[in-house]
Amino acid sequence: MPAILQRRPWLLVAAVAATLCLGACSGFSDRTRGALAAVTPYKVEVVQGNFVSKEQVAALKPGMSRQQVREILGTSLLNDVFHANRWDYVFTIRRQGVDPQERHLTVFFNGELLDRFEGDEMPSEEEFVATLDTRKKSGKVPTLEASEDELKKFAPAKDDKKADTAAGTSASLPPLPAAYPPLEAAR
């Protein structure tokens, strides 16, 4: 046995413990890895750029001024000093549980007028919002409109209507003040 181990026996114990611990790491099964993957830390949502919808692209027409394009699409994310007649609209979003999305639209000008535009196929606003919803679908969506029969359940009784018109609606409401107090105290 080396001299250092004779003077410090705890060093041997620490080396054996470290070897056993490292050997235990290879003992993770697929089941254990799956359990560890289920416990993931929160990842921050990252949204960069301008979302451009299919409706906005449809509103672009050659011959529009730069101001009109800016009113439709917003300010571009990239304005290149070397390409003053080109605006790049880039949109990226990274969310936990959803595949990252990235879309590009490039607008070209001839002087001050829109010449052409090209880029990715843009989703409609409705399609984009549907991709953001990561909740599990819970079956049937309830109707948000009431039918005439359902509204009749909540209609006031006919006797109540006659009583309100005979007595006037002011009987149920407090009288209005003759004048309102000033907003600021007098000095």
Coordinates of N, CA, C and O in Angstrom, one line a residue:
M1 N 0.8 -1.2 0.0 CA 0.0 0.0 0.0 C 0.9 1.2 0.0 O 1.8 1.3 0.8
P2 N 0.6 2.2 -0.9 CA 1.4 3.4 -0.9 C 1.4 4.2 0.5 O 0.5 4.0 1.2
A3 N 2.4 4.9 0.7 CA 2.6 5.6 2.0 C 1.5 6.7 2.2 O 1.1 6.9 3.3
I4 N 1.1 7.3 1.1 CA 0.0 8.3 1.3 C -1.3 7.7 1.8 O -2.0 8.3 2.6
L5 N -1.6 6.5 1.3 CA -2.8 5.8 1.8 C -2.7 5.4 3.2 O -3.7 5.3 3.9
Q6 N -1.5 5.0 3.7 CA -1.3 4.6 5.1 C -1.5 5.8 6.0 O -2.1 5.6 7.1
R7 N -1.1 7.0 5.6 CA -1.3 8.2 6.4 C -2.7 8.8 6.3 O -3.2 9.3 7.3
R8 N -3.4 8.6 5.2 CA -4.8 9.1 5.0 C -5.7 8.0 4.4 O -5.9 8.0 3.3
P9 N -6.2 7.2 5.3 CA -7.1 6.1 4.8 C -8.4 6.6 4.3 O -9.0 6.0 3.5
W10 N -8.8 7.8 4.7 CA -10.1 8.3 4.2 C -10.0 8.6 2.7 O -11.1 8.6 2.0
L11 N -8.8 8.8 2.2 CA -8.7 9.1 0.7 C -9.0 7.8 -0.1 O -9.7 8.0 -1.1
L12 N -8.8 6.7 0.4 CA -9.1 5.4 -0.2 C -10.6 5.3 -0.2 O -11.2 4.9 -1.2
V13 N -11.3 5.6 0.9 CA -12.7 5.5 1.0 C -13.4 6.4 0.0 O -14.4 6.1 -0.6
A14 N -12.9 7.6 -0.1 CA -13.4 8.6 -1.0 C -13.3 8.2 -2.5 O -14.2 8.4 -3.3
A15 N -12.2 7.6 -2.8 CA -12.0 7.1 -4.2 C -12.9 6.0 -4.5 O -13.5 5.9 -5.6
V16 N -13.1 5.1 -3.6 CA -14.1 3.9 -3.8 C -15.5 4.5 -3.9 O -16.3 4.1 -4.8
A17 N -15.9 5.4 -3.1 CA -17.2 6.0 -3.1 C -17.5 6.7 -4.5 O -18.5 6.6 -5.1
A18 N -16.4 7.5 -5.0 CA -16.6 8.2 -6.2 C -16.7 7.2 -7.4 O -17.5 7.4 -8.3
T19 N -16.0 6.1 -7.3 CA -16.1 5.1 -8.4 C -17.5 4.5 -8.4 O -18.1 4.3 -9.5
L20 N -18.0 4.2 -7.2 CA -19.4 3.6 -7.2 C -20.4 4.6 -7.7 O -21.4 4.2 -8.4
C21 N -20.3 5.8 -7.3 CA -21.3 6.8 -7.7 C -21.2 7.0 -9.3 O -22.3 7.1 -9.9
L22 N -20.1 7.1 -9.8 CA -20.0 7.2 -11.3 C -20.5 6.0 -12.0 O -21.1 6.1 -13.1
G23 N -20.3 4.8 -11.4 CA -20.8 3.6 -12.0 C -22.4 3.6 -12.0 O -23.0 3.0 -12.8
A24 N -22.9 4.2 -11.0 CA -24.4 4.2 -10.8 C -25.0 5.1 -11.9 O -26.2 4.9 -12.2
C25 N -24.3 6.0 -12.4 CA -24.9 6.9 -13.5 C -25.3 6.1 -14.7 O -26.2 6.5 -15.4
S26 N -24.6 5.1 -15.0 CA -24.9 4.3 -16.2 C -26.1 3.4 -15.9 O -26.6 2.7 -16.8
G27 N -26.6 3.4 -14.7 CA -27.7 2.5 -14.4 C -29.0 3.1 -14.7 O -30.1 2.6 -14.4
F28 N -29.1 4.3 -15.3 CA -30.4 5.0 -15.6 C -31.0 4.2 -16.8 O -30.4 3.9 -17.8
S29 N -32.3 3.8 -16.5 CA -33.0 3.1 -17.6 C -33.8 4.1 -18.4 O -33.8 5.3 -18.1
D30 N -34.4 3.6 -19.5 CA -35.3 4.5 -20.3 C -36.4 5.0 -19.4 O -36.9 6.2 -19.6
R31 N -36.9 4.2 -18.5 CA -38.0 4.7 -17.7 C -37.6 5.8 -16.8 O -38.3 6.8 -16.6
T32 N -36.4 5.7 -16.2 CA -35.8 6.8 -15.4 C -35.6 8.0 -16.2 O -35.9 9.2 -15.7
R33 N -35.0 7.9 -17.4 CA -34.8 9.1 -18.2 C -36.1 9.7 -18.6 O -36.2 11.0 -18.7
G34 N -37.1 8.9 -18.9 CA -38.5 9.5 -19.2 C -39.0 10.3 -18.0 O -39.6 11.3 -18.2
A35 N -38.8 9.8 -16.8 CA -39.3 10.5 -15.6 C -38.6 11.8 -15.5 O -39.2 12.9 -15.1
L36 N -37.3 11.8 -15.7 CA -36.5 13.0 -15.6 C -36.8 14.0 -16.7 O -36.8 15.2 -16.5
A37 N -37.2 13.5 -17.9 CA -37.5 14.4 -19.0 C -38.9 15.1 -18.7 O -39.1 16.2 -19.2
A38 N -39.7 14.4 -18.0 CA -41.1 15.0 -17.6 C -40.9 16.2 -16.7 O -41.7 17.1 -16.8
V39 N -39.9 16.3 -16.0 CA -39.6 17.4 -15.1 C -38.6 18.3 -15.8 O -37.4 18.2 -15.7
T40 N -39.2 19.3 -16.5 CA -38.3 20.2 -17.2 C -38.4 21.6 -16.7 O -39.5 22.0 -16.2
P41 N -37.4 22.4 -16.7 CA -37.5 23.7 -16.2 C -38.3 24.6 -17.1 O -38.4 24.3 -18.3
Y42 N -38.8 25.7 -16.6 CA -39.5 26.6 -17.4 C -38.6 27.3 -18.4 O -37.5 27.7 -18.1
K43 N -39.0 27.4 -19.7 CA -38.3 28.1 -20.7 C -39.0 29.4 -21.1 O -40.2 29.3 -21.3
V44 N -38.3 30.4 -21.1 CA -38.9 31.7 -21.4 C -39.4 31.8 -22.9 O -38.7 31.3 -23.8
E45 N -40.6 32.4 -23.1 CA -41.1 32.5 -24.4 C -40.3 33.7 -25.1 O -40.2 34.8 -24.5
V46 N -39.8 33.5 -26.3 CA -39.1 34.5 -27.0 C -39.8 34.8 -28.3 O -40.0 34.0 -29.1
V47 N -40.2 36.1 -28.4 CA -40.9 36.6 -29.6 C -40.1 37.7 -30.1 O -39.8 38.7 -29.4
Q48 N -39.7 37.7 -31.4 CA -38.9 38.7 -32.0 C -39.5 39.1 -33.4 O -40.0 38.2 -34.1
G49 N -39.5 40.4 -33.6 CA -40.0 40.8 -35.0 C -41.4 41.2 -35.0 O -42.1 41.3 -34.0
N50 N -41.9 41.3 -36.3 CA -43.3 41.7 -36.6 C -44.0 40.5 -37.1 O -43.6 39.9 -38.1
F51 N -45.2 40.1 -36.5 CA -46.0 39.1 -37.1 C -46.7 39.7 -38.3 O -47.4 40.7 -38.2
V52 N -46.6 39.1 -39.5 CA -47.3 39.6 -40.7 C -48.2 38.5 -41.1 O -47.9 37.3 -41.3
S53 N -49.5 38.9 -41.2 CA -50.5 37.9 -41.6 C -50.8 37.8 -43.1 O -50.4 38.7 -43.8
K54 N -51.5 36.8 -43.5 CA -51.9 36.6 -44.9 C -52.8 37.8 -45.3 O -52.6 38.3 -46.4
E55 N -53.6 38.3 -44.4 CA -54.4 39.5 -44.7 C -53.6 40.7 -45.0 O -53.9 41.5 -45.9
Q56 N -52.5 40.9 -44.2 CA -51.7 42.1 -44.5 C -51.0 42.0 -45.8 O -50.8 43.0 -46.5
V57 N -50.5 40.8 -46.1 CA -49.8 40.7 -47.4 C -50.7 40.9 -48.6 O -50.4 41.5 -49.6
A58 N -52.0 40.4 -48.4 CA -53.0 40.6 -49.5 C -53.3 42.1 -49.7 O -53.7 42.5 -50.8
A59 N -53.1 43.0 -48.6 CA -53.4 44.4 -48.8 C -52.3 45.1 -49.5 O -52.5 46.3 -49.9
L60 N -51.1 44.5 -49.7 CA -50.0 45.2 -50.4 C -50.2 45.2 -51.9 O -50.6 44.2 -52.5
K61 N -50.0 46.3 -52.5 CA -50.2 46.5 -53.9 C -49.0 47.3 -54.5 O -48.6 48.3 -53.9
P62 N -48.4 46.8 -55.6 CA -47.3 47.6 -56.2 C -47.8 49.0 -56.5 O -48.9 49.3 -56.8
G63 N -46.8 49.9 -56.2 CA -47.1 51.4 -56.4 C -47.5 52.1 -55.1 O -47.7 53.3 -55.1
M64 N -47.6 51.4 -54.0 CA -47.9 52.0 -52.7 C -46.7 52.8 -52.3 O -45.5 52.4 -52.6
S65 N -46.9 53.8 -51.5 CA -45.7 54.6 -50.9 C -45.2 53.8 -49.7 O -45.8 52.9 -49.2
R66 N -44.0 54.2 -49.3 CA -43.3 53.6 -48.2 C -44.2 53.8 -46.9 O -44.3 52.9 -46.1
Q67 N -44.8 55.0 -46.8 CA -45.7 55.2 -45.6 C -46.9 54.3 -45.6 O -47.3 53.8 -44.6
Q68 N -47.5 54.0 -46.7 CA -48.6 53.1 -46.8 C -48.2 51.7 -46.4 O -48.9 51.0 -45.7
V69 N -47.0 51.3 -46.9 CA -46.5 49.9 -46.5 C -46.3 49.9 -45.0 O -46.6 48.9 -44.4
R70 N -45.7 50.9 -44.5 CA -45.4 50.9 -43.0 C -46.7 50.9 -42.2 O -46.8 50.3 -41.2
E71 N -47.8 51.5 -42.7 CA -49.1 51.5 -42.0 C -49.7 50.1 -42.0 O -50.4 49.7 -41.1
I72 N -49.4 49.4 -43.1 CA -50.0 48.0 -43.2 C -49.2 47.0 -42.4 O -49.7 46.2 -41.6
L73 N -47.9 47.0 -42.6 CA -47.0 46.0 -42.0 C -46.3 46.4 -40.7 O -45.8 45.6 -40.0
G74 N -46.3 47.7 -40.4 CA -45.5 48.2 -39.3 C -44.1 48.5 -39.7 O -43.7 48.3 -40.9
T75 N -43.2 48.9 -38.8 CA -41.8 49.2 -39.0 C -41.1 47.9 -39.2 O -41.3 46.9 -38.4
S76 N -40.3 47.8 -40.2 CA -39.5 46.6 -40.5 C -38.5 46.3 -39.4 O -38.0 47.2 -38.8
L77 N -38.2 45.0 -39.2 CA -37.2 44.6 -38.2 C -35.8 45.0 -38.7 O -35.0 45.4 -37.9
L78 N -35.5 44.8 -40.0 CA -34.2 45.1 -40.6 C -34.3 46.1 -41.7 O -35.0 46.0 -42.6
N79 N -33.5 47.2 -41.5 CA -33.3 48.2 -42.5 C -31.8 48.2 -42.8 O -31.0 48.6 -42.0
D80 N -31.5 47.8 -44.0 CA -30.1 47.6 -44.4 C -29.6 49.0 -45.0 O -30.2 49.5 -45.9
V81 N -28.5 49.4 -44.5 CA -27.9 50.7 -44.9 C -27.5 50.6 -46.4 O -27.6 51.5 -47.2
F82 N -27.0 49.4 -46.8 CA -26.5 49.2 -48.1 C -27.6 48.9 -49.1 O -27.4 48.9 -50.3
H83 N -28.8 48.5 -48.6 CA -29.9 48.2 -49.5 C -31.1 49.1 -49.0 O -32.0 48.6 -48.4
A84 N -31.1 50.4 -49.3 CA -32.1 51.3 -48.8 C -33.5 51.0 -49.4 O -34.5 51.4 -48.9
N85 N -33.5 50.3 -50.6 CA -34.8 50.0 -51.2 C -35.3 48.6 -50.8 O -36.1 48.1 -51.6
R86 N -34.9 48.1 -49.7 CA -35.3 46.8 -49.3 C -35.6 46.8 -47.8 O -34.8 47.3 -47.0
W87 N -36.8 46.3 -47.4 CA -37.2 46.2 -46.0 C -37.4 44.7 -45.7 O -38.1 44.0 -46.5
D88 N -36.9 44.2 -44.6 CA -37.0 42.8 -44.3 C -37.8 42.7 -43.0 O -37.5 43.3 -42.0
Y89 N -38.9 41.9 -43.1 CA -39.8 41.6 -41.9 C -39.5 40.2 -41.5 O -39.8 39.3 -42.3
V90 N -39.0 40.0 -40.4 CA -38.6 38.7 -39.8 C -39.4 38.5 -38.5 O -39.5 39.4 -37.7
F91 N -40.0 37.3 -38.4 CA -40.8 37.0 -37.2 C -40.3 35.7 -36.7 O -40.3 34.7 -37.4
T92 N -39.9 35.6 -35.4 CA -39.6 34.3 -34.8 C -40.3 34.2 -33.4 O -40.4 35.2 -32.7
I93 N -40.7 33.0 -33.1 CA -41.3 32.7 -31.8 C -40.8 31.4 -31.3 O -40.8 30.4 -32.1
R94 N -40.4 31.3 -30.1 CA -39.9 30.1 -29.5 C -40.7 29.9 -28.1 O -40.5 30.8 -27.3
R95 N -41.5 28.9 -28.0 CA -42.3 28.6 -26.8 C -42.1 27.2 -26.4 O -41.8 26.3 -27.2
Q96 N -42.2 27.0 -25.1 CA -42.1 25.7 -24.5 C -43.2 24.8 -25.0 O -44.4 25.2 -24.9
G97 N -42.9 23.6 -25.5 CA -43.9 22.7 -25.9 C -44.4 22.9 -27.3 O -45.3 22.2 -27.8
V98 N -43.9 23.9 -28.0 CA -44.3 24.2 -29.4 C -43.1 24.3 -30.3 O -42.1 24.8 -29.8
D99 N -43.2 23.8 -31.5 CA -42.0 23.9 -32.4 C -41.8 25.4 -32.7 O -42.7 26.2 -32.9
P100 N -40.5 25.8 -32.8 CA -40.2 27.2 -33.1 C -40.7 27.6 -34.5 O -40.8 26.8 -35.4
Q101 N -41.2 28.8 -34.6 CA -41.7 29.3 -35.9 C -40.8 30.5 -36.3 O -40.4 31.3 -35.5
E102 N -40.6 30.5 -37.6 CA -39.8 31.6 -38.2 C -40.4 31.9 -39.6 O -40.6 31.0 -40.4
R103 N -40.7 33.2 -39.9 CA -41.2 33.6 -41.1 C -40.5 34.9 -41.6 O -40.1 35.7 -40.8
H104 N -40.3 35.0 -42.9 CA -39.6 36.1 -43.6 C -40.5 36.7 -44.6 O -41.2 36.0 -45.4
L105 N -40.5 38.1 -44.8 CA -41.1 38.8 -45.9 C -40.2 39.9 -46.2 O -39.7 40.7 -45.3
T106 N -39.8 40.0 -47.5 CA -39.0 41.1 -48.0 C -39.7 41.9 -48.9 O -40.4 41.4 -49.8
V107 N -39.7 43.3 -48.7 CA -40.4 44.2 -49.5 C -39.4 45.1 -50.2 O -38.4 45.6 -49.6
F108 N -39.5 45.2 -51.6 CA -38.6 45.9 -52.4 C -39.3 47.2 -52.9 O -40.4 47.1 -53.4
F109 N -38.6 48.3 -52.9 CA -39.1 49.6 -53.4 C -38.3 50.0 -54.6 O -37.1 49.7 -54.7
N110 N -38.9 50.8 -55.5 CA -38.3 51.5 -56.6 C -38.4 52.9 -56.3 O -39.5 53.5 -56.5
G111 N -37.4 53.5 -55.7 CA -37.5 54.9 -55.2 C -38.4 54.9 -54.0 O -38.1 54.3 -53.0
E112 N -39.5 55.6 -54.0 CA -40.4 55.7 -52.9 C -41.7 54.9 -53.0 O -42.6 54.9 -52.2
L113 N -41.8 54.1 -54.1 CA -42.9 53.3 -54.4 C -42.6 51.8 -54.3 O -41.5 51.3 -54.6
L114 N -43.6 51.0 -53.8 CA -43.5 49.6 -53.7 C -43.3 48.9 -55.0 O -44.2 49.1 -55.9
D115 N -42.3 48.1 -55.2 CA -42.1 47.5 -56.5 C -42.6 46.0 -56.4 O -43.4 45.6 -57.3
R116 N -42.1 45.3 -55.4 CA -42.6 43.9 -55.3 C -42.3 43.4 -53.9 O -41.6 44.1 -53.1
F117 N -42.8 42.2 -53.5 CA -42.5 41.6 -52.2 C -42.4 40.1 -52.4 O -43.1 39.6 -53.3
E118 N -41.7 39.5 -51.6 CA -41.5 38.0 -51.6 C -41.2 37.5 -50.2 O -40.7 38.2 -49.4
G119 N -41.5 36.2 -50.0 CA -41.2 35.7 -48.7 C -42.0 34.4 -48.5 O -42.5 33.8 -49.4
D120 N -42.0 33.9 -47.2 CA -42.7 32.7 -46.8 C -44.2 32.9 -47.0 O -44.7 34.0 -47.0
E121 N -44.9 31.7 -47.0 CA -46.4 31.7 -47.0 C -46.8 32.1 -45.6 O -46.4 31.5 -44.6
M122 N -47.5 33.2 -45.5 CA -47.9 33.7 -44.2 C -49.3 33.1 -43.7 O -50.2 32.9 -44.6
P123 N -49.4 32.8 -42.5 CA -50.7 32.2 -42.0 C -51.7 33.4 -41.8 O -51.3 34.5 -41.6
S124 N -53.0 33.1 -41.8 CA -54.0 34.1 -41.4 C -53.9 34.3 -39.9 O -53.3 33.5 -39.2
E125 N -54.5 35.4 -39.4 CA -54.4 35.7 -38.0 C -55.1 34.5 -37.2 O -54.6 34.2 -36.1
E126 N -56.2 34.0 -37.7 CA -56.8 32.9 -37.0 C -56.0 31.6 -37.0 O -55.9 31.0 -35.9
E127 N -55.3 31.3 -38.1 CA -54.4 30.2 -38.1 C -53.2 30.4 -37.1 O -52.8 29.4 -36.4
F128 N -52.7 31.6 -37.0 CA -51.6 31.8 -36.1 C -52.0 31.7 -34.7 O -51.3 31.1 -33.9
V129 N -53.1 32.2 -34.3 CA -53.6 32.1 -33.0 C -53.9 30.7 -32.6 O -53.6 30.2 -31.5
A130 N -54.3 29.9 -33.5 CA -54.6 28.4 -33.3 C -53.2 27.7 -33.0 O -53.2 26.8 -32.2
T131 N -52.1 28.1 -33.6 CA -50.9 27.5 -33.3 C -50.3 27.9 -32.0 O -49.5 27.2 -31.4
L132 N -50.8 29.0 -31.4 CA -50.3 29.4 -30.1 C -50.9 28.7 -29.0 O -50.4 28.6 -27.9
D133 N -52.1 28.2 -29.2 CA -52.9 27.5 -28.1 C -52.3 26.1 -27.9 O -52.4 25.2 -28.7
T134 N -51.6 25.9 -26.8 CA -50.9 24.7 -26.5 C -51.7 23.8 -25.5 O -51.3 22.8 -25.1
R135 N -52.9 24.3 -25.1 CA -53.7 23.6 -24.1 C -54.3 22.4 -24.8 O -54.5 22.3 -26.0
K136 N -54.6 21.3 -24.0 CA -55.2 20.1 -24.6 C -56.6 20.5 -24.9 O -57.3 21.1 -24.2
K137 N -57.0 20.0 -26.0 CA -58.4 20.2 -26.5 C -59.4 19.4 -25.6 O -59.2 18.2 -25.3
S138 N -60.4 20.1 -25.1 CA -61.3 19.4 -24.1 C -62.6 19.1 -24.7 O -63.7 19.3 -24.1
G139 N -62.6 18.6 -26.0 CA -63.9 18.2 -26.6 C -64.7 19.3 -27.2 O -64.1 20.2 -27.9
K140 N -66.0 19.3 -27.0 CA -66.9 20.2 -27.7 C -66.7 21.6 -27.1 O -66.7 21.8 -25.9
V141 N -66.7 22.6 -28.0 CA -66.7 24.0 -27.7 C -68.1 24.4 -27.4 O -69.0 24.2 -28.2
P142 N -68.4 25.1 -26.3 CA -69.7 25.5 -26.0 C -70.2 26.7 -26.9 O -69.3 27.5 -27.4
T143 N -71.5 26.7 -27.2 CA -72.0 27.8 -28.1 C -72.0 29.1 -27.2 O -72.4 29.0 -26.0
L144 N -71.7 30.2 -27.8 CA -71.7 31.4 -27.1 C -72.9 32.3 -27.4 O -72.9 33.5 -27.0
E145 N -73.8 31.8 -28.1 CA -75.0 32.6 -28.4 C -76.2 31.9 -27.8 O -76.3 30.7 -27.8
A146 N -77.1 32.7 -27.3 CA -78.3 32.1 -26.7 C -79.5 32.2 -27.8 O -79.6 33.1 -28.6
S147 N -80.3 31.1 -27.8 CA -81.4 31.1 -28.7 C -82.5 31.9 -28.2 O -82.5 32.3 -27.0
E148 N -83.5 32.1 -29.0 CA -84.7 32.9 -28.6 C -85.4 32.3 -27.4 O -85.8 32.9 -26.5
D149 N -85.5 30.9 -27.4 CA -86.2 30.2 -26.3 C -85.4 30.4 -25.0 O -86.0 30.6 -23.9
E150 N -84.1 30.4 -25.1 CA -83.3 30.5 -23.9 C -83.4 32.0 -23.3 O -83.3 32.2 -22.1
L151 N -83.5 33.0 -24.2 CA -83.6 34.3 -23.8 C -85.0 34.6 -23.1 O -85.1 35.4 -22.2
K152 N -86.0 33.9 -23.6 CA -87.3 34.1 -23.0 C -87.4 33.7 -21.5 O -88.2 34.2 -20.7
K153 N -86.5 32.8 -21.1 CA -86.4 32.4 -19.7 C -86.1 33.6 -18.8 O -86.5 33.6 -17.6
F154 N -85.3 34.5 -19.3 CA -84.9 35.6 -18.5 C -85.6 36.9 -18.7 O -85.3 38.0 -18.2
A155 N -86.7 36.9 -19.6 CA -87.5 38.1 -19.8 C -88.3 38.4 -18.6 O -88.8 37.5 -17.9
P156 N -88.5 39.7 -18.3 CA -89.3 40.1 -17.2 C -90.8 39.7 -17.4 O -91.2 39.7 -18.5
A157 N -91.5 39.4 -16.3 CA -92.9 39.1 -16.4 C -93.7 40.3 -16.9 O -93.3 41.4 -16.7
K158 N -94.8 40.0 -17.6 CA -95.6 41.1 -18.2 C -96.2 42.0 -17.1 O -96.3 43.2 -17.3
D159 N -96.5 41.5 -15.9 CA -97.0 42.3 -14.8 C -96.0 43.3 -14.4 O -96.3 44.4 -14.0
D160 N -94.7 42.9 -14.3 CA -93.6 43.7 -13.9 C -93.5 44.9 -14.9 O -93.2 46.0 -14.5
K161 N -93.6 44.7 -16.2 CA -93.5 45.7 -17.2 C -94.6 46.8 -17.0 O -94.3 48.0 -17.1
K162 N -95.8 46.3 -16.7 CA -96.9 47.3 -16.5 C -96.7 48.1 -15.3 O -97.0 49.3 -15.3
A163 N -96.2 47.5 -14.2 CA -95.9 48.2 -13.0 C -94.9 49.3 -13.2 O -95.0 50.4 -12.7
D164 N -93.8 48.9 -14.0 CA -92.7 49.9 -14.2 C -93.2 51.1 -15.0 O -92.9 52.2 -14.7
T165 N -94.1 50.8 -16.0 CA -94.5 51.9 -16.9 C -95.6 52.8 -16.1 O -95.6 54.0 -16.3
A166 N -96.4 52.2 -15.3 CA -97.4 52.9 -14.5 C -96.7 53.8 -13.5 O -97.1 55.0 -13.3
A167 N -95.7 53.3 -12.8 CA -95.0 54.1 -11.7 C -93.9 54.9 -12.3 O -93.4 55.8 -11.6
G168 N -93.5 54.6 -13.5 CA -92.4 55.3 -14.0 C -91.1 54.6 -13.6 O -91.0 54.1 -12.5
T169 N -90.1 54.7 -14.4 CA -88.8 54.0 -14.0 C -88.0 54.8 -13.0 O -87.1 54.3 -12.4
S170 N -88.4 56.1 -12.7 CA -87.7 56.8 -11.7 C -87.9 56.3 -10.3 O -87.2 56.6 -9.4
A171 N -89.0 55.5 -10.1 CA -89.2 55.0 -8.8 C -88.2 54.0 -8.4 O -87.8 53.9 -7.2
S172 N -87.6 53.3 -9.3 CA -86.6 52.3 -9.0 C -85.2 52.9 -8.9 O -84.3 52.3 -8.4
L173 N -85.0 54.1 -9.5 CA -83.7 54.8 -9.5 C -83.6 55.9 -8.6 O -84.6 56.6 -8.4
P174 N -82.5 56.2 -7.9 CA -82.4 57.4 -7.0 C -82.4 58.6 -7.9 O -82.0 58.6 -9.0
P175 N -82.9 59.7 -7.3 CA -82.9 61.0 -8.1 C -81.5 61.5 -8.3 O -80.6 61.3 -7.5
L176 N -81.4 62.2 -9.4 CA -80.1 62.8 -9.8 C -79.9 64.1 -9.0 O -80.8 64.8 -8.7
P177 N -78.6 64.4 -8.6 CA -78.4 65.6 -7.9 C -78.6 66.8 -8.8 O -78.4 66.8 -10.0
A178 N -78.9 68.0 -8.1 CA -79.1 69.2 -8.9 C -77.8 69.7 -9.5 O -77.8 70.2 -10.6
A179 N -76.7 69.5 -8.8 CA -75.4 70.0 -9.3 C -74.4 69.0 -8.7 O -74.5 68.5 -7.6
Y180 N -73.3 68.8 -9.4 CA -72.3 67.9 -8.9 C -71.2 68.8 -8.2 O -71.0 69.9 -8.5
P181 N -70.6 68.2 -7.1 CA -69.6 69.0 -6.4 C -68.4 69.2 -7.3 O -68.1 68.4 -8.2
P182 N -67.6 70.2 -7.0 CA -66.4 70.5 -7.8 C -65.4 69.4 -7.6 O -65.3 68.8 -6.6
L183 N -64.5 69.2 -8.7 CA -63.5 68.1 -8.6 C -62.4 68.5 -7.7 O -61.7 67.7 -7.1
E184 N -62.1 69.8 -7.6 CA -60.9 70.3 -6.8 C -61.5 71.2 -5.7 O -62.5 71.9 -5.9
A185 N -60.8 71.1 -4.6 CA -61.3 72.0 -3.4 C -61.0 73.4 -3.8 O -60.0 73.8 -4.4
A186 N -61.9 74.3 -3.3 CA -61.7 75.7 -3.5 C -60.6 76.2 -2.7 O -60.4 75.8 -1.6
R187 N -59.8 77.2 -3.2 CA -58.7 77.7 -2.5 C -58.9 79.1 -1.9 O -59.6 79.9 -2.3

